[in-house]
mmCIF file of C-alpha atoms and ligand atoms in Angstrom:
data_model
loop_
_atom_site.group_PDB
_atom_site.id
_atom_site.type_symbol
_atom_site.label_atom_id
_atom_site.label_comp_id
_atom_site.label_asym_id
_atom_site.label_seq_id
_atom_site.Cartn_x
_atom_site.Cartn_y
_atom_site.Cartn_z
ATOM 1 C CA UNK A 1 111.893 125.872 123.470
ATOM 2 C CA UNK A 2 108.123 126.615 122.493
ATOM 3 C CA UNK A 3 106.121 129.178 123.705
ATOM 4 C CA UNK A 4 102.217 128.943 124.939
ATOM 5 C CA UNK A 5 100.482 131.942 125.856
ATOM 6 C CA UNK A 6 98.274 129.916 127.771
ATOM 7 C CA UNK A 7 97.537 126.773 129.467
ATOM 8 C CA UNK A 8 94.523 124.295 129.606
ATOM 9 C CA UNK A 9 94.257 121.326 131.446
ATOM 10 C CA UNK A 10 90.930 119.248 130.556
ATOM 11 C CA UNK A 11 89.112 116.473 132.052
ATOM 12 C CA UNK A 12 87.500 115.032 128.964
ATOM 13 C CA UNK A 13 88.195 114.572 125.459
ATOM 14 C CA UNK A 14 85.599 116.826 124.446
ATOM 15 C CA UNK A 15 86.729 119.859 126.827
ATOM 16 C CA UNK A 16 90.082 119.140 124.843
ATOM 17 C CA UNK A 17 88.719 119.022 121.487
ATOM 18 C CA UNK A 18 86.845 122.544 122.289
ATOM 19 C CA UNK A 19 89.769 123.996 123.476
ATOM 20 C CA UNK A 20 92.115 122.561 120.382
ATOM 21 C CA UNK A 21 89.721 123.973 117.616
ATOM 22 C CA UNK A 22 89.122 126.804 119.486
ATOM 23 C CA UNK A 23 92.160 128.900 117.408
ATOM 24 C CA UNK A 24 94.306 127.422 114.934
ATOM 25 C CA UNK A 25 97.209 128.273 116.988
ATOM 26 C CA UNK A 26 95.967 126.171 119.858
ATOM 27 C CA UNK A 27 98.293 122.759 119.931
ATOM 28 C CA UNK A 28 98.281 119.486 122.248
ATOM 29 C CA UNK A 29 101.009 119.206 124.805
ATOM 30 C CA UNK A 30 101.829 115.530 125.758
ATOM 31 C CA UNK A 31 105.579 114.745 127.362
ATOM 32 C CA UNK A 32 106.432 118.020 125.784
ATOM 33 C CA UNK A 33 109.868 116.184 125.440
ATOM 34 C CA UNK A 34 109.893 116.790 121.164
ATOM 35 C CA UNK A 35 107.577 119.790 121.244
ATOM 36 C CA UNK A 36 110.883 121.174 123.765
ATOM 37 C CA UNK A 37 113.425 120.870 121.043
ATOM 38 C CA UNK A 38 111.445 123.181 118.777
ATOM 39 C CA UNK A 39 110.646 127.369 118.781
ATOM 40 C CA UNK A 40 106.536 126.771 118.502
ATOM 41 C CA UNK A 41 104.651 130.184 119.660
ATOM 42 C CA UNK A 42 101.535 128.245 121.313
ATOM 43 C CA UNK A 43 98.490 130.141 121.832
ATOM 44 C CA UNK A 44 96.841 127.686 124.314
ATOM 45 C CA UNK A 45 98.598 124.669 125.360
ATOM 46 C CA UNK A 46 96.077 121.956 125.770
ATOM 47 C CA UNK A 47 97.595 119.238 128.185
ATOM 48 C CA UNK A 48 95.613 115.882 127.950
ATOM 49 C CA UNK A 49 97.265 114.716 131.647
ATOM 50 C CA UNK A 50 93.883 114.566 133.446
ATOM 51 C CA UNK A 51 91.745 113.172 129.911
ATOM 52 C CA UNK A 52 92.415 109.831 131.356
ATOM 53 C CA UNK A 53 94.351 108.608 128.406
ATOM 54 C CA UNK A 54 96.807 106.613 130.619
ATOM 55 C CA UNK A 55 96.098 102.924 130.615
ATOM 56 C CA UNK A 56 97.171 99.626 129.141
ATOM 57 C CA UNK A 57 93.834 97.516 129.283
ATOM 58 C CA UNK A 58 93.594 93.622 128.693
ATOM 59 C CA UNK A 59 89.805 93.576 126.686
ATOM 60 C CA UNK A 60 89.887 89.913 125.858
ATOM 61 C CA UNK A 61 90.485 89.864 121.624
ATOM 62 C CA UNK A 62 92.658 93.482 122.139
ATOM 63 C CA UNK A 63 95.334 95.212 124.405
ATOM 64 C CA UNK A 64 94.410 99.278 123.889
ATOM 65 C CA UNK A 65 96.924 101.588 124.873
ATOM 66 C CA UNK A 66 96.225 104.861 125.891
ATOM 67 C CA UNK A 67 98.114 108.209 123.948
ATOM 68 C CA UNK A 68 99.267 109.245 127.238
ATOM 69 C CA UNK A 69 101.085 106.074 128.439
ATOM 70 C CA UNK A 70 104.504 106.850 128.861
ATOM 71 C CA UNK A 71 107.427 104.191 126.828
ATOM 72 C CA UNK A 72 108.264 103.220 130.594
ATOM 73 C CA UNK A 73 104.874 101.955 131.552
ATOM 74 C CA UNK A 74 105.069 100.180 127.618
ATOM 75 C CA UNK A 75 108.800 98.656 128.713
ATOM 76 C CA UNK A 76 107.722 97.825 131.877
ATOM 77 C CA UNK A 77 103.794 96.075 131.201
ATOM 78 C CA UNK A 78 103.608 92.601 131.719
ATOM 79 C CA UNK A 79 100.962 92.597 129.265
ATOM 80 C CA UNK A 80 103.183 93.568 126.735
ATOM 81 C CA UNK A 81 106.234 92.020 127.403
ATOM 82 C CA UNK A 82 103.744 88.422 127.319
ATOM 83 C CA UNK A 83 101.972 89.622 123.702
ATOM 84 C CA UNK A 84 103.522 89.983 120.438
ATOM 85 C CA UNK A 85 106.714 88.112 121.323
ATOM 86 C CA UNK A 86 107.597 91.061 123.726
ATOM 87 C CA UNK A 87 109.193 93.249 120.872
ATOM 88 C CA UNK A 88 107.111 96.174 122.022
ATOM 89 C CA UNK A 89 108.675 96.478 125.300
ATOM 90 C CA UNK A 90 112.127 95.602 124.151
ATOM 91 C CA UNK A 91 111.433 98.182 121.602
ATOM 92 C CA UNK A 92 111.096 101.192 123.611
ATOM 93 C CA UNK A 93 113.555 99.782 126.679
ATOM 94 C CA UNK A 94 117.064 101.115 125.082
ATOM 95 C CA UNK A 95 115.955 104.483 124.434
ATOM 96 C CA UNK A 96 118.021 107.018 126.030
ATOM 97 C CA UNK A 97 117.625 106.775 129.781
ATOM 98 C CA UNK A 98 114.544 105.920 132.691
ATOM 99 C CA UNK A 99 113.798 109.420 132.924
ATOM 100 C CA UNK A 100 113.440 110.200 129.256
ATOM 101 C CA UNK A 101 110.948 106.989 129.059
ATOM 102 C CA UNK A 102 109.206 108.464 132.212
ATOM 103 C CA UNK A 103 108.051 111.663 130.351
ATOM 104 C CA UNK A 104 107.306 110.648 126.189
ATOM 105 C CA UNK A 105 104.449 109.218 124.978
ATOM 106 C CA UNK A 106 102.894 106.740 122.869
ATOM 107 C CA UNK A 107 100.469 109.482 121.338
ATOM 108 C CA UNK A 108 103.209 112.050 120.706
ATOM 109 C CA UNK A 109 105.572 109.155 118.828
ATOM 110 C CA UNK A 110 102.259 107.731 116.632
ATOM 111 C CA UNK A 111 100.326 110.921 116.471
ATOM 112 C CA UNK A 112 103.691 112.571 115.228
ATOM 113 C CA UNK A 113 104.770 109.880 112.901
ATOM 114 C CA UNK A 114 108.466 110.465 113.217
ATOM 115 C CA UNK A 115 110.393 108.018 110.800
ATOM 116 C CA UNK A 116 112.743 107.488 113.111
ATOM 117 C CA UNK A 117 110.391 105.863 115.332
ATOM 118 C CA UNK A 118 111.714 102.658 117.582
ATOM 119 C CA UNK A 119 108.039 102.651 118.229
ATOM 120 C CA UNK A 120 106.059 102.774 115.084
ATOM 121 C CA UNK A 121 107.941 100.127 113.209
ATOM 122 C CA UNK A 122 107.010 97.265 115.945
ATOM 123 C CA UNK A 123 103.411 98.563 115.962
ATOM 124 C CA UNK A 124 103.222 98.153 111.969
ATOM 125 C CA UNK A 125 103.958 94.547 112.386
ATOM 126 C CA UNK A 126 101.018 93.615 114.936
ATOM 127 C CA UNK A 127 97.127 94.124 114.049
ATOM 128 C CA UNK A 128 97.176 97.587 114.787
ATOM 129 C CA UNK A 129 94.793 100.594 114.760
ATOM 130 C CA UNK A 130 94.830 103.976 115.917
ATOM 131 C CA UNK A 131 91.318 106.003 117.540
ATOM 132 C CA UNK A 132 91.185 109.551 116.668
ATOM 133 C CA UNK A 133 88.729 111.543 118.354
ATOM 134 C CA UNK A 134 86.929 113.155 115.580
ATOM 135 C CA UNK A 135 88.857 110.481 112.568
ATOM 136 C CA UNK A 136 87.578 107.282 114.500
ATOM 137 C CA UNK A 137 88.940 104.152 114.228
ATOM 138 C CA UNK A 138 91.920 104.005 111.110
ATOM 139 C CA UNK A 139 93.716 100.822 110.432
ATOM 140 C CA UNK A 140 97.565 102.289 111.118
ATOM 141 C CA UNK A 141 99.206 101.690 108.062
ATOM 142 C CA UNK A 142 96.619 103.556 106.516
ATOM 143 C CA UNK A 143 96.760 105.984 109.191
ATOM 144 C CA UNK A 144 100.615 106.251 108.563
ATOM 145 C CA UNK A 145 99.705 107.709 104.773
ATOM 146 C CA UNK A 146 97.492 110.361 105.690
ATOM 147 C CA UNK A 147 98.756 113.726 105.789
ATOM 148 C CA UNK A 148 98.654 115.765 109.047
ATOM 149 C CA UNK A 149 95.281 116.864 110.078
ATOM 150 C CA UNK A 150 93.996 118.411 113.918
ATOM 151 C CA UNK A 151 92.862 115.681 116.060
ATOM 152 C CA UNK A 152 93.161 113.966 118.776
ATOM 153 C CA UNK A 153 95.216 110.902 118.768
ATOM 154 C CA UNK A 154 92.739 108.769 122.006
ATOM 155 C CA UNK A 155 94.594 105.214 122.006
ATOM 156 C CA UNK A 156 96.008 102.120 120.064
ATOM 157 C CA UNK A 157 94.164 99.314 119.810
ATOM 158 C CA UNK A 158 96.450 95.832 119.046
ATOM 159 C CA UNK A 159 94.595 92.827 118.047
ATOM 160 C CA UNK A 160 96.063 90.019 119.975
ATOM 161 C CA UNK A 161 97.376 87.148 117.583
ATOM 162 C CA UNK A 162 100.097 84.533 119.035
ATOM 163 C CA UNK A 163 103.479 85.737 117.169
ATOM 164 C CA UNK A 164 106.747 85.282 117.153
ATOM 165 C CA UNK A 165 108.308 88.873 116.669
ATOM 166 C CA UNK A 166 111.774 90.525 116.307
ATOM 167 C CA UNK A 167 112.537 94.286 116.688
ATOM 168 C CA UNK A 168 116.130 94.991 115.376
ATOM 169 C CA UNK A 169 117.813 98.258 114.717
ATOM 170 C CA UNK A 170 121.031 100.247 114.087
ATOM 171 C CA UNK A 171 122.362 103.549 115.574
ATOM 172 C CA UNK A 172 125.632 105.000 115.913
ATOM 173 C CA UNK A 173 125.538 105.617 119.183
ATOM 174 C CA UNK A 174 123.162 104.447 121.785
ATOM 175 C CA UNK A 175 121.536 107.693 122.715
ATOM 176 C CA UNK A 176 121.554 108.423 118.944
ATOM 177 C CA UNK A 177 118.286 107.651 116.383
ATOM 178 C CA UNK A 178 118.277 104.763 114.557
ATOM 179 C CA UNK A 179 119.874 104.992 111.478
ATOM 180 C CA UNK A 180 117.661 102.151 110.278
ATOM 181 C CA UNK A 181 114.985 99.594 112.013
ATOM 182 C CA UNK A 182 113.247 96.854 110.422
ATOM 183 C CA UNK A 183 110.405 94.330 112.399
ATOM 184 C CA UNK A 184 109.343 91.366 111.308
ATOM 185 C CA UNK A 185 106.419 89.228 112.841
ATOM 186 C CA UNK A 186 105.299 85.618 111.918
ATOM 187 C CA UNK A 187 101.760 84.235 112.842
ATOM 188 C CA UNK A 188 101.728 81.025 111.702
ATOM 189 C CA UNK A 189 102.031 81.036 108.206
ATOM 190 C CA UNK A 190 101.446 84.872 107.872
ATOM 191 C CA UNK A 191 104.937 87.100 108.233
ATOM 192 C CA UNK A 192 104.721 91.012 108.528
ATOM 193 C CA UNK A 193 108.011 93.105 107.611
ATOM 194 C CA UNK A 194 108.482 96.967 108.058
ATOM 195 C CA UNK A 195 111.145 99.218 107.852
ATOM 196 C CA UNK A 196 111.586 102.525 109.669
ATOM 197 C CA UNK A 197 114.417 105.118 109.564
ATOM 198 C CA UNK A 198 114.545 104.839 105.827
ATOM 199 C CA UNK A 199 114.818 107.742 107.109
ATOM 200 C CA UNK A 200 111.142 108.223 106.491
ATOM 201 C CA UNK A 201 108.229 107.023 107.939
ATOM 202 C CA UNK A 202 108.373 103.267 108.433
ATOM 203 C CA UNK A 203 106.391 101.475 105.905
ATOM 204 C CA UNK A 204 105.209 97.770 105.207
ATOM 205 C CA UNK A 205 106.745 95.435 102.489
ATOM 206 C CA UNK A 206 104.288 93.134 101.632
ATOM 207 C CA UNK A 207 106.303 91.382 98.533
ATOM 208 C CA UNK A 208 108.994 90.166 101.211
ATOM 209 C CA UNK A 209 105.533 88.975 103.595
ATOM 210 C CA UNK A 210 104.639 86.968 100.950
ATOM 211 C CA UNK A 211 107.343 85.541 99.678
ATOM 212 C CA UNK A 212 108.809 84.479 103.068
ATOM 213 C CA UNK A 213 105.148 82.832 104.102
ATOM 214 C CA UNK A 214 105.580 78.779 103.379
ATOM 215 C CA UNK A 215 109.039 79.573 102.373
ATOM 216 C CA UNK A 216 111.483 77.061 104.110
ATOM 217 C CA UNK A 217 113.208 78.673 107.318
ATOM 218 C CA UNK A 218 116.919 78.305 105.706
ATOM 219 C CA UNK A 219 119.610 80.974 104.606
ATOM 220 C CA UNK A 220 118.850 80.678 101.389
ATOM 221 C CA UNK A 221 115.155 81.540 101.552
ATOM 222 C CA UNK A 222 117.266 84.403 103.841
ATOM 223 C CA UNK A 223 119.105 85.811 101.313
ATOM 224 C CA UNK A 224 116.310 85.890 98.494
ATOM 225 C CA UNK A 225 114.232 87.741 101.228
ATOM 226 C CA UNK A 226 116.467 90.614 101.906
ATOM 227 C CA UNK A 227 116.827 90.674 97.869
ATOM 228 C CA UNK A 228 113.360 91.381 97.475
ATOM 229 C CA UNK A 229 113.245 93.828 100.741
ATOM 230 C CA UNK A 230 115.514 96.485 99.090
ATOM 231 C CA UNK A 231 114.013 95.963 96.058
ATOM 232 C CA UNK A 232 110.384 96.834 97.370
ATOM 233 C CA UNK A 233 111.405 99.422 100.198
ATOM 234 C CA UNK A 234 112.764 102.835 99.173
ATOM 235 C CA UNK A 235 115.505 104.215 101.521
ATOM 236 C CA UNK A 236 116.840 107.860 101.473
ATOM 237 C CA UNK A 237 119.756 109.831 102.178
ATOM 238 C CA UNK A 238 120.420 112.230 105.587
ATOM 239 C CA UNK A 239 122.899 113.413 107.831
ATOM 240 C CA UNK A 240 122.606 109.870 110.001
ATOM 241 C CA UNK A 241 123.471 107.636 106.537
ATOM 242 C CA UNK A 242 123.392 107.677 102.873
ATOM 243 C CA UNK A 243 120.576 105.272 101.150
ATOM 244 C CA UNK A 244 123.065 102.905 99.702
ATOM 245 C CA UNK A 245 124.501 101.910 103.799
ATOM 246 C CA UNK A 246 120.852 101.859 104.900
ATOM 247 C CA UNK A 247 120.024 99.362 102.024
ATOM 248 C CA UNK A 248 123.022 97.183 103.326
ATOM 249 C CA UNK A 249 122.004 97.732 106.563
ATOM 250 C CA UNK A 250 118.796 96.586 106.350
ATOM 251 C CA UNK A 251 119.384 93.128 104.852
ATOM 252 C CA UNK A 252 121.894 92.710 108.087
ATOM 253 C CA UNK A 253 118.500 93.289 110.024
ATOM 254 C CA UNK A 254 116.242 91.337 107.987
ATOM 255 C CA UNK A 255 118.664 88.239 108.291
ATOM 256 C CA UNK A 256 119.199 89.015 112.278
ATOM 257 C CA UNK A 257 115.446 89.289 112.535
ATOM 258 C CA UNK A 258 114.233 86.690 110.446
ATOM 259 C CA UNK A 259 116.650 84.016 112.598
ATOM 260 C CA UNK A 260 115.103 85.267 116.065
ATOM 261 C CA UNK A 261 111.633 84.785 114.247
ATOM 262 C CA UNK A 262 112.899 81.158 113.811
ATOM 263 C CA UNK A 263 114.037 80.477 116.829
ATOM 264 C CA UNK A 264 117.619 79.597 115.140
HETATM 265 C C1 LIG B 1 116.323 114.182 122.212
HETATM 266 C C2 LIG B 1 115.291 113.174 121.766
HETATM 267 C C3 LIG B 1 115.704 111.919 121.379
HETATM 268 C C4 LIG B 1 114.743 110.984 120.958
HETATM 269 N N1 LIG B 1 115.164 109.738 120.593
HETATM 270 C C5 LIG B 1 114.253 108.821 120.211
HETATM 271 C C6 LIG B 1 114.647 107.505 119.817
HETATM 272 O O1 LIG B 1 115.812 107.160 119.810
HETATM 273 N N2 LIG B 1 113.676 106.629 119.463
HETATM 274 C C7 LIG B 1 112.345 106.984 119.447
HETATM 275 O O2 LIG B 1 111.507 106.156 119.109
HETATM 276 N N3 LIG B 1 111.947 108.211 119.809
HETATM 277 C C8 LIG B 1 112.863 109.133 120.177
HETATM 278 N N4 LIG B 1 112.449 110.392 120.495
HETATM 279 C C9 LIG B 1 111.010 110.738 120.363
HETATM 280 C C10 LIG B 1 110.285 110.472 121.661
HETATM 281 O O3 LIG B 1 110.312 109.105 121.959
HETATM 282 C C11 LIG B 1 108.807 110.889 121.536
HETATM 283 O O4 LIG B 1 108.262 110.285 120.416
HETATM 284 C C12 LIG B 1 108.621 112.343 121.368
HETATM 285 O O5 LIG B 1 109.302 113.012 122.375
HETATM 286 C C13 LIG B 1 107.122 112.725 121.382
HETATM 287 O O6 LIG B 1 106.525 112.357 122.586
HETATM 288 P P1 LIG B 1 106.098 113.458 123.641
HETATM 289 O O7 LIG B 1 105.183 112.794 124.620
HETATM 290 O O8 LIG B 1 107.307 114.144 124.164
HETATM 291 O O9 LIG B 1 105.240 114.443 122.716
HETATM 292 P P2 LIG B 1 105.163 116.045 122.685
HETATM 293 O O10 LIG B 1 106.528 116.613 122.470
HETATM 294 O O11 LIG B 1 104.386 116.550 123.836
HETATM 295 O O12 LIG B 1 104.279 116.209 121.364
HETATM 296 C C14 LIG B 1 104.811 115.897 120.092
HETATM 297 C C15 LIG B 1 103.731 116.216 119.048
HETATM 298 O O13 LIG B 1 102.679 115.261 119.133
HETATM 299 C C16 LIG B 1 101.429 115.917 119.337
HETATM 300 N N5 LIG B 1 100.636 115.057 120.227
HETATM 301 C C17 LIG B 1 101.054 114.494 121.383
HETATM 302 N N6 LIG B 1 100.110 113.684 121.876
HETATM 303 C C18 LIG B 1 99.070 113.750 121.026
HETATM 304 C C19 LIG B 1 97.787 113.137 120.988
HETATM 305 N N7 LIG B 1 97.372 112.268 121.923
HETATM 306 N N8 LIG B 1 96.963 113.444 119.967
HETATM 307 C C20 LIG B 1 97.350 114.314 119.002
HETATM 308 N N9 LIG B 1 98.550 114.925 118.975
HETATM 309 C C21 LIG B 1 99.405 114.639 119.971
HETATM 310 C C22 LIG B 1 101.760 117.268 119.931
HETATM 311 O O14 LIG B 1 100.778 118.224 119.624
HETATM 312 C C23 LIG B 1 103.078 117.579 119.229
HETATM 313 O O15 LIG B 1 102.851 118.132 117.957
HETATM 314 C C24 LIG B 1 113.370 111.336 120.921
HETATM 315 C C25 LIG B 1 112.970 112.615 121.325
HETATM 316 C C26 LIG B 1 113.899 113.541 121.748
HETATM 317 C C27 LIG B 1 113.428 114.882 122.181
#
């Protein structure tokens, strides 16, 4: 469990900025549900609540999704379960129980960039970019590279684009992480594949994007794909899998994904 010394709730952004740069041991709170499972000693915990971070807005081109939208109000958005094929909300619907999904966030899953993220690997397949409050706007798979820095993560914005879209994964249990995800997305012509649980942070692989675009929609364009897949992705050993399994693995999802994609 973390400690905080004290407690701030602002109203805006900025009072929240102030108060985060304030003292380097000063540290956003959000569903608190990760933060929980660690011993942080917080000087001043800096709950964004009230900031008025909790929306998912319809602007016409975009959908923007506020950091402090809980995976419940993402499962449960029409909005989202009518754009990008619905993966998004089927995404974040399995995870552990109603309650869990009640209380965590999208900003503490993107801001923290966990690799295990059912979250994160969906996003990388839409037109996605993140607003930091002092960073600005940063396309997310660039925003997935860069290294840890104090800000504050505002909202998503997704780019709506007609898709087809399939979110697949594999855990041991189902309260467990994923051992491995994988998403793939097809606009027109124009596929987008990323893998997540490696187990590190999910990442694109554009070699398998282009192959698979004008490629015909049969196994064996299938089984050339997932060649090419774990030959462009790195995967990793941990305690969930070694890398050899999660290579395996993967192809399994590409192939699952790939036919939903299809429609076959
Ligand atoms: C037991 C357990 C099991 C889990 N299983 C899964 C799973 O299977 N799949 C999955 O996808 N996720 C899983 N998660 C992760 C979970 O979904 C959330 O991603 C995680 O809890 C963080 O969200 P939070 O709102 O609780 O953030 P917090 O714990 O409040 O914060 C996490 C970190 O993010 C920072 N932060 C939060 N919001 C912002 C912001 N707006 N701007 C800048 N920094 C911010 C905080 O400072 C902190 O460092 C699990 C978590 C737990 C505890």
């Amino acid at each position: 469990m973390f400690t905080a010394k004290d407690y701030a709730l602002p109203q805006t952004l900025e009072e929240a900025w102030e108060t985060l740069i304030a003292r380097k041991t000063n540290h956003i709170v959000a569903g608190c549900a990760w933060l929980r499972m660690g011993s942080k000693r917080i000087n001043t915990a800096v709950d964004l609540s009230e900031a008025g971070l909790d929306f998912i807005n319809d602007t016409g081109d975009t959908i923007e999704i506020g950091a402090m939208t809980s995976y419940r109000t993402v499962e449960k958005s029409r909005l989202l379960q009518e754009n990008f094929g619905g993966m998004l909300s089927a995404a974040v619907a399995p995870i552990i129980g109603v309650q869990f999904r009640n209380t965590v966030t999208v900003g503490g899953s993107v801001f923290s960039r966990f690799g295990f993220s059912d979250f994160l690997t969906p996003l990388m397949v839409t037109d996605a970019t993140v607003k930091l409050y002092k960073g600005g706007l940063v396309p997310l798979a660039e925003f997935m590279e860069m290294p840890y820095k104090k800000d504050i993560l505002e909202k998503i914005i997704l780019r709506k684009e007609p898709m087809s879209a399939s979110y697949q994964n594999l855990r041991g249990a189902e309260a467990d992480f994923p051992i491995v995800n994988l998403a793939v997305s097809k606009t027109g012509d124009v596929y987008k594949v990323a893998v997540g649980a490696r187990p590190q942070r999910a990442v694109l692989a554009p070699e398998t994007a282009a192959f698979l675009a004008g490629a015909p929609m049969d196994e064996c364009t299938i089984e050339k794909a997932a060649d090419i897949l774990t030959g462009e992705v790195p995967f990793g050993t941990n305690m969930r899998a070694g890398a050899d399994y999660r290579q395996k693995m993967a192809k399994v999802l590409l192939k699952r994904a790939l036919k939903e994609v299809w429609g076959c």
